mmCIF file of C-alpha atoms in Angstrom:
data_model
loop_
_atom_site.group_PDB
_atom_site.id
_atom_site.type_symbol
_atom_site.label_atom_id
_atom_site.label_comp_id
_atom_site.label_asym_id
_atom_site.label_seq_id
_atom_site.Cartn_x
_atom_site.Cartn_y
_atom_site.Cartn_z
ATOM 1 C CA UNK A 97 91.540 -41.393 -30.261
ATOM 2 C CA UNK A 98 89.494 -44.546 -29.771
ATOM 3 C CA UNK A 99 88.555 -46.478 -32.911
ATOM 4 C CA UNK A 100 86.455 -49.523 -33.745
ATOM 5 C CA UNK A 101 87.181 -51.605 -36.825
ATOM 6 C CA UNK A 102 84.367 -53.550 -38.462
ATOM 7 C CA UNK A 103 85.369 -56.301 -40.873
ATOM 8 C CA UNK A 104 88.157 -58.455 -39.469
ATOM 9 C CA UNK A 105 89.147 -59.965 -42.813
ATOM 10 C CA UNK A 106 92.214 -59.567 -45.002
ATOM 11 C CA UNK A 107 91.754 -55.835 -45.563
ATOM 12 C CA UNK A 108 90.749 -55.158 -41.972
ATOM 13 C CA UNK A 109 94.127 -56.476 -40.854
ATOM 14 C CA UNK A 110 95.880 -54.099 -43.259
ATOM 15 C CA UNK A 111 94.174 -51.224 -41.467
ATOM 16 C CA UNK A 112 95.113 -52.629 -38.067
ATOM 17 C CA UNK A 113 98.752 -52.851 -39.195
ATOM 18 C CA UNK A 114 98.632 -49.211 -40.313
ATOM 19 C CA UNK A 115 96.852 -47.936 -37.208
ATOM 20 C CA UNK A 116 99.585 -49.416 -34.984
ATOM 21 C CA UNK A 117 102.004 -46.885 -36.481
ATOM 22 C CA UNK A 118 99.889 -43.806 -35.717
ATOM 23 C CA UNK A 119 100.490 -42.023 -32.412
ATOM 24 C CA UNK A 120 97.593 -41.491 -30.030
ATOM 25 C CA UNK A 121 95.305 -44.067 -31.631
ATOM 26 C CA UNK A 122 93.777 -47.029 -29.815
ATOM 27 C CA UNK A 123 91.597 -49.674 -31.452
ATOM 28 C CA UNK A 124 89.152 -50.630 -28.705
ATOM 29 C CA UNK A 125 86.772 -52.932 -30.587
ATOM 30 C CA UNK A 126 86.771 -55.220 -33.604
ATOM 31 C CA UNK A 127 83.645 -56.529 -35.335
ATOM 32 C CA UNK A 128 83.469 -59.669 -37.455
ATOM 33 C CA UNK A 129 80.953 -62.029 -38.997
ATOM 34 C CA UNK A 130 81.965 -65.000 -36.816
ATOM 35 C CA UNK A 131 82.981 -64.545 -33.181
ATOM 36 C CA UNK A 132 85.873 -67.003 -32.849
ATOM 37 C CA UNK A 133 87.987 -65.699 -35.779
ATOM 38 C CA UNK A 134 87.178 -62.135 -34.666
ATOM 39 C CA UNK A 135 88.426 -62.924 -31.167
ATOM 40 C CA UNK A 136 91.621 -64.326 -32.716
ATOM 41 C CA UNK A 137 92.209 -61.057 -34.575
ATOM 42 C CA UNK A 138 91.509 -59.104 -31.373
ATOM 43 C CA UNK A 139 94.058 -61.215 -29.485
ATOM 44 C CA UNK A 140 96.651 -60.808 -32.246
ATOM 45 C CA UNK A 141 96.397 -57.006 -32.134
ATOM 46 C CA UNK A 142 95.727 -56.584 -28.406
ATOM 47 C CA UNK A 143 92.190 -55.254 -28.908
ATOM 48 C CA UNK A 144 90.099 -55.552 -25.718
ATOM 49 C CA UNK A 145 86.651 -56.077 -27.274
ATOM 50 C CA UNK A 146 85.410 -58.402 -30.046
ATOM 51 C CA UNK A 147 81.839 -58.776 -31.253
ATOM 52 C CA UNK A 148 79.695 -59.797 -34.208
ATOM 53 C CA UNK A 149 77.420 -56.752 -33.808
ATOM 54 C CA UNK A 150 78.353 -53.256 -34.990
ATOM 55 C CA UNK A 151 75.767 -51.781 -32.609
ATOM 56 C CA UNK A 152 77.634 -53.309 -29.655
ATOM 57 C CA UNK A 153 80.928 -51.777 -30.814
ATOM 58 C CA UNK A 154 79.253 -48.379 -31.196
ATOM 59 C CA UNK A 155 78.315 -48.494 -27.502
ATOM 60 C CA UNK A 156 81.909 -48.913 -26.298
ATOM 61 C CA UNK A 157 82.863 -46.109 -23.851
ATOM 62 C CA UNK A 158 84.793 -43.229 -25.385
ATOM 63 C CA UNK A 159 84.553 -44.452 -28.976
ATOM 64 C CA UNK A 160 85.330 -41.661 -31.446
ATOM 65 C CA UNK A 161 85.365 -43.226 -34.892
ATOM 66 C CA UNK A 162 84.772 -46.376 -36.924
ATOM 67 C CA UNK A 163 86.580 -47.865 -39.916
ATOM 68 C CA UNK A 164 84.360 -50.138 -42.026
ATOM 69 C CA UNK A 165 86.016 -53.003 -43.930
ATOM 70 C CA UNK A 166 82.837 -55.033 -44.191
ATOM 71 C CA UNK A 167 81.283 -56.469 -47.392
ATOM 72 C CA UNK A 168 80.420 -53.873 -50.034
ATOM 73 C CA UNK A 169 76.691 -54.458 -49.705
ATOM 74 C CA UNK A 170 76.798 -53.321 -46.041
ATOM 75 C CA UNK A 171 78.890 -50.158 -46.445
ATOM 76 C CA UNK A 172 76.231 -47.491 -46.911
ATOM 77 C CA UNK A 173 73.824 -48.694 -44.205
ATOM 78 C CA UNK A 174 76.632 -49.173 -41.699
ATOM 79 C CA UNK A 175 78.152 -45.758 -42.469
ATOM 80 C CA UNK A 176 74.783 -44.173 -41.755
ATOM 81 C CA UNK A 177 74.449 -46.281 -38.581
ATOM 82 C CA UNK A 178 77.836 -45.011 -37.345
ATOM 83 C CA UNK A 179 76.982 -41.365 -38.002
ATOM 84 C CA UNK A 180 73.572 -41.748 -36.356
ATOM 85 C CA UNK A 181 75.493 -42.945 -33.293
ATOM 86 C CA UNK A 182 77.577 -39.755 -33.447
ATOM 87 C CA UNK A 183 80.768 -41.431 -34.688
ATOM 88 C CA UNK A 184 83.132 -40.318 -37.441
ATOM 89 C CA UNK A 185 83.418 -42.962 -40.144
ATOM 90 C CA UNK A 186 85.811 -44.149 -42.814
ATOM 91 C CA UNK A 187 84.247 -46.609 -45.277
ATOM 92 C CA UNK A 188 86.466 -48.850 -47.337
ATOM 93 C CA UNK A 189 86.060 -48.564 -51.090
ATOM 94 C CA UNK A 190 83.445 -48.772 -52.530
ATOM 95 C CA UNK A 191 81.132 -46.454 -50.626
ATOM 96 C CA UNK A 192 78.110 -48.220 -52.132
ATOM 97 C CA UNK A 193 76.897 -50.464 -54.925
ATOM 98 C CA UNK A 194 73.971 -48.231 -55.831
ATOM 99 C CA UNK A 195 73.899 -44.468 -56.322
ATOM 100 C CA UNK A 196 70.856 -44.007 -54.072
ATOM 101 C CA UNK A 197 72.768 -45.550 -51.158
ATOM 102 C CA UNK A 198 75.768 -43.297 -51.772
ATOM 103 C CA UNK A 199 73.629 -40.174 -51.901
ATOM 104 C CA UNK A 200 71.995 -41.231 -48.599
ATOM 105 C CA UNK A 201 75.416 -41.451 -46.938
ATOM 106 C CA UNK A 202 76.320 -37.995 -48.284
ATOM 107 C CA UNK A 203 73.061 -36.556 -46.951
ATOM 108 C CA UNK A 204 73.713 -38.034 -43.492
ATOM 109 C CA UNK A 205 77.286 -36.677 -43.477
ATOM 110 C CA UNK A 206 76.014 -33.206 -44.367
ATOM 111 C CA UNK A 207 73.277 -33.441 -41.737
ATOM 112 C CA UNK A 208 75.590 -34.515 -38.896
ATOM 113 C CA UNK A 209 78.752 -32.599 -39.821
ATOM 114 C CA UNK A 210 80.815 -35.653 -38.860
ATOM 115 C CA UNK A 211 83.973 -36.665 -40.715
ATOM 116 C CA UNK A 212 82.928 -39.152 -43.394
ATOM 117 C CA UNK A 213 85.646 -40.504 -45.671
ATOM 118 C CA UNK A 214 85.964 -43.273 -48.251
ATOM 119 C CA UNK A 215 89.026 -45.487 -48.686
ATOM 120 C CA UNK A 216 90.058 -44.366 -52.162
ATOM 121 C CA UNK A 217 93.614 -45.541 -51.527
ATOM 122 C CA UNK A 218 95.051 -44.452 -54.879
ATOM 123 C CA UNK A 219 94.768 -40.810 -53.775
ATOM 124 C CA UNK A 220 97.216 -41.667 -50.973
ATOM 125 C CA UNK A 221 99.764 -43.997 -52.590
ATOM 126 C CA UNK A 222 103.080 -42.074 -52.773
ATOM 127 C CA UNK A 223 103.417 -42.897 -56.493
ATOM 128 C CA UNK A 224 100.136 -41.149 -57.336
ATOM 129 C CA UNK A 225 100.804 -38.360 -54.805
ATOM 130 C CA UNK A 226 104.130 -37.645 -56.540
ATOM 131 C CA UNK A 227 102.337 -37.212 -59.879
ATOM 132 C CA UNK A 228 99.455 -35.253 -58.332
ATOM 133 C CA UNK A 229 101.946 -32.656 -57.076
ATOM 134 C CA UNK A 230 103.527 -32.386 -60.540
ATOM 135 C CA UNK A 231 100.076 -31.825 -62.025
ATOM 136 C CA UNK A 232 99.121 -29.269 -59.336
ATOM 137 C CA UNK A 233 102.399 -27.397 -59.948
ATOM 138 C CA UNK A 234 101.781 -27.229 -63.708
ATOM 139 C CA UNK A 235 104.727 -29.543 -64.471
ATOM 140 C CA UNK A 236 102.623 -32.316 -66.016
ATOM 141 C CA UNK A 237 99.307 -32.502 -67.851
ATOM 142 C CA UNK A 238 97.711 -35.896 -68.387
ATOM 143 C CA UNK A 239 97.011 -36.767 -72.012
ATOM 144 C CA UNK A 240 96.002 -40.361 -71.393
ATOM 145 C CA UNK A 241 95.885 -42.908 -68.591
ATOM 146 C CA UNK A 242 96.012 -46.576 -69.528
ATOM 147 C CA UNK A 243 95.051 -48.784 -66.586
ATOM 148 C CA UNK A 244 94.877 -52.545 -66.121
ATOM 149 C CA UNK A 245 93.118 -54.059 -63.091
ATOM 150 C CA UNK A 246 93.706 -57.792 -63.202
ATOM 151 C CA UNK A 247 92.847 -60.604 -60.795
ATOM 152 C CA UNK A 248 92.270 -64.350 -60.992
ATOM 153 C CA UNK A 249 89.000 -64.853 -59.120
ATOM 154 C CA UNK A 250 86.922 -67.562 -60.735
ATOM 155 C CA UNK A 251 85.890 -68.631 -57.249
ATOM 156 C CA UNK A 252 84.565 -66.416 -54.455
ATOM 157 C CA UNK A 253 87.801 -66.095 -52.439
ATOM 158 C CA UNK A 254 89.386 -63.194 -50.573
ATOM 159 C CA UNK A 255 92.987 -61.968 -50.642
ATOM 160 C CA UNK A 256 93.927 -64.605 -48.028
ATOM 161 C CA UNK A 257 92.490 -67.444 -50.123
ATOM 162 C CA UNK A 258 89.477 -67.844 -47.844
ATOM 163 C CA UNK A 259 85.867 -68.231 -48.982
ATOM 164 C CA UNK A 260 84.035 -64.900 -49.158
ATOM 165 C CA UNK A 261 80.567 -64.328 -47.714
ATOM 166 C CA UNK A 262 79.846 -61.786 -50.476
ATOM 167 C CA UNK A 263 80.554 -61.231 -54.160
ATOM 168 C CA UNK A 264 83.070 -58.665 -55.388
ATOM 169 C CA UNK A 265 82.323 -56.433 -58.387
ATOM 170 C CA UNK A 266 84.519 -55.079 -61.180
ATOM 171 C CA UNK A 267 82.421 -51.942 -61.766
ATOM 172 C CA UNK A 268 81.376 -50.747 -58.304
ATOM 173 C CA UNK A 269 84.592 -51.779 -56.531
ATOM 174 C CA UNK A 270 87.619 -52.086 -58.772
ATOM 175 C CA UNK A 271 86.662 -49.509 -61.404
ATOM 176 C CA UNK A 272 85.895 -47.038 -58.602
ATOM 177 C CA UNK A 273 89.626 -46.780 -57.836
ATOM 178 C CA UNK A 274 90.499 -45.665 -61.352
ATOM 179 C CA UNK A 275 87.413 -43.561 -62.100
ATOM 180 C CA UNK A 276 88.081 -41.497 -58.977
ATOM 181 C CA UNK A 277 91.844 -41.322 -59.534
ATOM 182 C CA UNK A 278 91.432 -40.191 -63.151
ATOM 183 C CA UNK A 279 89.140 -37.346 -62.064
ATOM 184 C CA UNK A 280 91.538 -36.507 -59.207
ATOM 185 C CA UNK A 281 94.494 -36.289 -61.609
ATOM 186 C CA UNK A 282 92.890 -35.010 -64.837
ATOM 187 C CA UNK A 283 89.733 -33.152 -63.763
ATOM 188 C CA UNK A 284 85.968 -33.754 -63.914
ATOM 189 C CA UNK A 285 84.762 -36.600 -66.144
ATOM 190 C CA UNK A 286 82.457 -35.510 -68.967
ATOM 191 C CA UNK A 287 82.068 -38.764 -70.954
ATOM 192 C CA UNK A 288 82.110 -42.452 -70.005
ATOM 193 C CA UNK A 289 81.503 -45.693 -71.914
ATOM 194 C CA UNK A 290 81.622 -49.347 -70.880
ATOM 195 C CA UNK A 291 81.312 -52.822 -72.360
ATOM 196 C CA UNK A 292 81.411 -56.135 -70.512
ATOM 197 C CA UNK A 293 82.119 -59.779 -71.232
ATOM 198 C CA UNK A 294 79.989 -62.806 -70.288
ATOM 199 C CA UNK A 295 78.591 -63.122 -66.772
ATOM 200 C CA UNK A 296 79.897 -65.927 -64.542
ATOM 201 C CA UNK A 297 77.247 -68.690 -64.317
ATOM 202 C CA UNK A 298 77.545 -68.968 -60.516
ATOM 203 C CA UNK A 299 78.787 -65.562 -59.335
ATOM 204 C CA UNK A 300 76.379 -63.679 -61.597
ATOM 205 C CA UNK A 301 78.864 -60.905 -62.407
ATOM 206 C CA UNK A 302 80.815 -59.835 -65.475
ATOM 207 C CA UNK A 303 84.329 -61.265 -65.294
ATOM 208 C CA UNK A 304 85.787 -58.871 -67.883
ATOM 209 C CA UNK A 305 85.076 -55.211 -68.548
ATOM 210 C CA UNK A 306 86.423 -52.297 -70.573
ATOM 211 C CA UNK A 307 85.792 -48.640 -69.667
ATOM 212 C CA UNK A 308 86.625 -45.421 -71.514
ATOM 213 C CA UNK A 309 86.603 -42.018 -69.827
ATOM 214 C CA UNK A 310 87.146 -38.435 -70.959
ATOM 215 C CA UNK A 311 87.879 -35.493 -68.671
ATOM 216 C CA UNK A 312 86.900 -31.880 -69.089
ATOM 217 C CA UNK A 313 90.602 -31.175 -69.667
ATOM 218 C CA UNK A 314 90.550 -33.375 -72.800
ATOM 219 C CA UNK A 315 92.495 -36.212 -71.155
ATOM 220 C CA UNK A 316 91.263 -39.732 -71.806
ATOM 221 C CA UNK A 317 91.475 -42.968 -69.825
ATOM 222 C CA UNK A 318 91.254 -46.582 -70.947
ATOM 223 C CA UNK A 319 90.573 -49.084 -68.164
ATOM 224 C CA UNK A 320 90.673 -52.862 -68.637
ATOM 225 C CA UNK A 321 89.398 -55.066 -65.790
ATOM 226 C CA UNK A 322 89.386 -58.846 -65.434
ATOM 227 C CA UNK A 323 88.762 -61.574 -62.875
ATOM 228 C CA UNK A 324 89.970 -64.119 -65.486
ATOM 229 C CA UNK A 325 93.610 -63.029 -65.635
ATOM 230 C CA UNK A 326 96.012 -65.841 -64.703
ATOM 231 C CA UNK A 327 99.194 -63.797 -64.561
ATOM 232 C CA UNK A 328 100.597 -60.771 -62.760
ATOM 233 C CA UNK A 329 97.856 -59.584 -60.410
ATOM 234 C CA UNK A 330 96.990 -56.057 -59.330
ATOM 235 C CA UNK A 331 96.467 -52.673 -60.926
ATOM 236 C CA UNK A 332 98.991 -51.010 -63.211
ATOM 237 C CA UNK A 333 98.696 -47.354 -64.217
ATOM 238 C CA UNK A 334 100.441 -45.828 -67.229
ATOM 239 C CA UNK A 335 100.324 -42.017 -67.158
ATOM 240 C CA UNK A 336 101.044 -40.483 -70.564
ATOM 241 C CA UNK A 337 101.652 -36.782 -70.051
ATOM 242 C CA UNK A 338 102.883 -33.799 -72.036
ATOM 243 C CA UNK A 339 106.247 -33.809 -70.240
ATOM 244 C CA UNK A 340 106.764 -37.481 -69.478
ATOM 245 C CA UNK A 341 105.384 -41.003 -69.163
ATOM 246 C CA UNK A 342 105.139 -42.782 -65.822
ATOM 247 C CA UNK A 343 104.090 -46.254 -64.697
ATOM 248 C CA UNK A 344 102.712 -46.715 -61.181
ATOM 249 C CA UNK A 345 102.521 -50.179 -59.647
ATOM 250 C CA UNK A 346 100.951 -49.803 -56.204
ATOM 251 C CA UNK A 347 103.597 -47.944 -54.203
ATOM 252 C CA UNK A 348 106.345 -48.020 -56.863
ATOM 253 C CA UNK A 349 106.827 -45.527 -59.706
ATOM 254 C CA UNK A 350 109.025 -45.737 -62.805
ATOM 255 C CA UNK A 351 109.369 -43.719 -65.992
ATOM 256 C CA UNK A 352 108.054 -45.052 -69.288
ATOM 257 C CA UNK A 353 111.566 -46.455 -69.795
ATOM 258 C CA UNK A 354 111.377 -48.360 -66.477
ATOM 259 C CA UNK A 355 113.740 -45.982 -64.673
ATOM 260 C CA UNK A 356 112.882 -46.052 -60.932
ATOM 261 C CA UNK A 357 111.745 -42.788 -59.322
ATOM 262 C CA UNK A 358 112.782 -42.158 -55.723
ATOM 263 C CA UNK A 359 109.634 -41.514 -53.684
ATOM 264 C CA UNK A 360 111.531 -40.777 -50.461
ATOM 265 C CA UNK A 361 110.001 -37.814 -48.694
ATOM 266 C CA UNK A 362 106.743 -37.831 -50.648
ATOM 267 C CA UNK A 363 104.938 -39.078 -47.537
ATOM 268 C CA UNK A 364 105.759 -40.364 -44.055
ATOM 269 C CA UNK A 365 105.160 -43.937 -45.229
ATOM 270 C CA UNK A 366 105.051 -45.945 -48.439
ATOM 271 C CA UNK A 367 101.911 -47.742 -47.225
ATOM 272 C CA UNK A 368 98.813 -46.264 -48.853
ATOM 273 C CA UNK A 369 96.443 -47.763 -46.252
ATOM 274 C CA UNK A 370 98.421 -46.260 -43.387
ATOM 275 C CA UNK A 371 98.476 -42.869 -45.141
ATOM 276 C CA UNK A 372 94.741 -43.097 -45.730
ATOM 277 C CA UNK A 373 94.173 -43.779 -42.016
ATOM 278 C CA UNK A 374 96.520 -40.943 -41.054
ATOM 279 C CA UNK A 375 94.416 -38.551 -43.161
ATOM 280 C CA UNK A 376 91.184 -39.765 -41.537
ATOM 281 C CA UNK A 377 92.536 -39.252 -38.020
ATOM 282 C CA UNK A 378 94.162 -35.902 -38.840
ATOM 283 C CA UNK A 379 90.914 -34.593 -40.370
ATOM 284 C CA UNK A 380 88.983 -35.507 -37.213
ATOM 285 C CA UNK A 381 91.577 -33.889 -34.961
ATOM 286 C CA UNK A 382 91.793 -30.736 -37.096
ATOM 287 C CA UNK A 383 88.043 -30.460 -37.722
ATOM 288 C CA UNK A 384 88.465 -30.304 -41.507
ATOM 289 C CA UNK A 385 87.254 -32.146 -44.584
ATOM 290 C CA UNK A 386 89.506 -35.119 -45.399
ATOM 291 C CA UNK A 387 90.927 -35.921 -48.793
ATOM 292 C CA UNK A 388 88.522 -38.543 -50.260
ATOM 293 C CA UNK A 389 85.590 -37.307 -48.211
ATOM 294 C CA UNK A 390 82.200 -38.729 -49.192
ATOM 295 C CA UNK A 391 81.412 -35.394 -50.869
ATOM 296 C CA UNK A 392 84.645 -35.466 -52.918
ATOM 297 C CA UNK A 393 84.204 -39.026 -54.204
ATOM 298 C CA UNK A 394 80.480 -38.879 -55.036
ATOM 299 C CA UNK A 395 81.157 -37.784 -58.663
ATOM 300 C CA UNK A 396 82.923 -41.142 -59.133
ATOM 301 C CA UNK A 397 79.821 -43.068 -58.021
ATOM 302 C CA UNK A 398 77.600 -40.968 -60.268
ATOM 303 C CA UNK A 399 79.797 -42.035 -63.215
ATOM 304 C CA UNK A 400 79.600 -45.688 -62.098
ATOM 305 C CA UNK A 401 75.813 -45.434 -61.940
ATOM 306 C CA UNK A 402 75.693 -44.078 -65.504
ATOM 307 C CA UNK A 403 77.977 -46.899 -66.673
ATOM 308 C CA UNK A 404 75.826 -49.523 -64.954
ATOM 309 C CA UNK A 405 72.730 -48.178 -66.719
ATOM 310 C CA UNK A 406 74.638 -48.323 -70.021
ATOM 311 C CA UNK A 407 75.681 -51.945 -69.421
ATOM 312 C CA UNK A 408 72.144 -52.960 -68.414
ATOM 313 C CA UNK A 409 70.707 -51.400 -71.552
ATOM 314 C CA UNK A 410 73.142 -53.381 -73.734
ATOM 315 C CA UNK A 411 72.371 -56.811 -72.215
#
């Protein structure tokens, strides 16, 4: 399977690392904002074609699919562009930063019948997969999820400490992980509330946010997000269930008493990005809907849209 990757930044390289481990996959083109750094990434990973234009990558002979790791604001339009070119597409999270854009991507996916997937990595992390199976088997029912998503980003930098060409967003990007995961683990969301702290004078975004969710099952979720946190960075999930408490930290899982849980055998890898890419490729090969398809994750973006309207009304 021949793949193009658009967005040769920090996250794009994580996908390239994962794709190297999947049999029968060849990355034939990489797209970046500036040609020289993009060529350097291509050389590092042995990719024969580098360009600054997605349209040029889409014309590469034999191309089957595209993975988009470009700035959030480009995701929806580029996903549609890929499908219009007849290519399967995986869009990194978030699918969009407006509901209208997300619905347009869904409509195009339904029109073309192509595989269209969103990088909701938490669905694929072995820690969350382990708990999802317990829930599906009736061994655990979520009562509450308490989630902290904390970064220190008072300047517009990426994960590699390089200046970003775009601005990240707590609601449409980072909250999307948890809103989708909560619905995936506890069922459809029926109530959502949000409050935000002051907006950054230069970045123009809220640097702190608090979100409450309630699922149809009765489970609740409390999500705290911050770009002001100068301490342990990342997202930490506490699952409080009827038969146990669990804490997930990326690909690690412990009980509420910090007892490690062996995740061996849950998946073929402990790398959520690799597992996400494996699902995308398998869905294309098998002609089926992938986990985290655009259709499956749209309820998350509808909740985010409602929360954005709530926040705007309170300003």
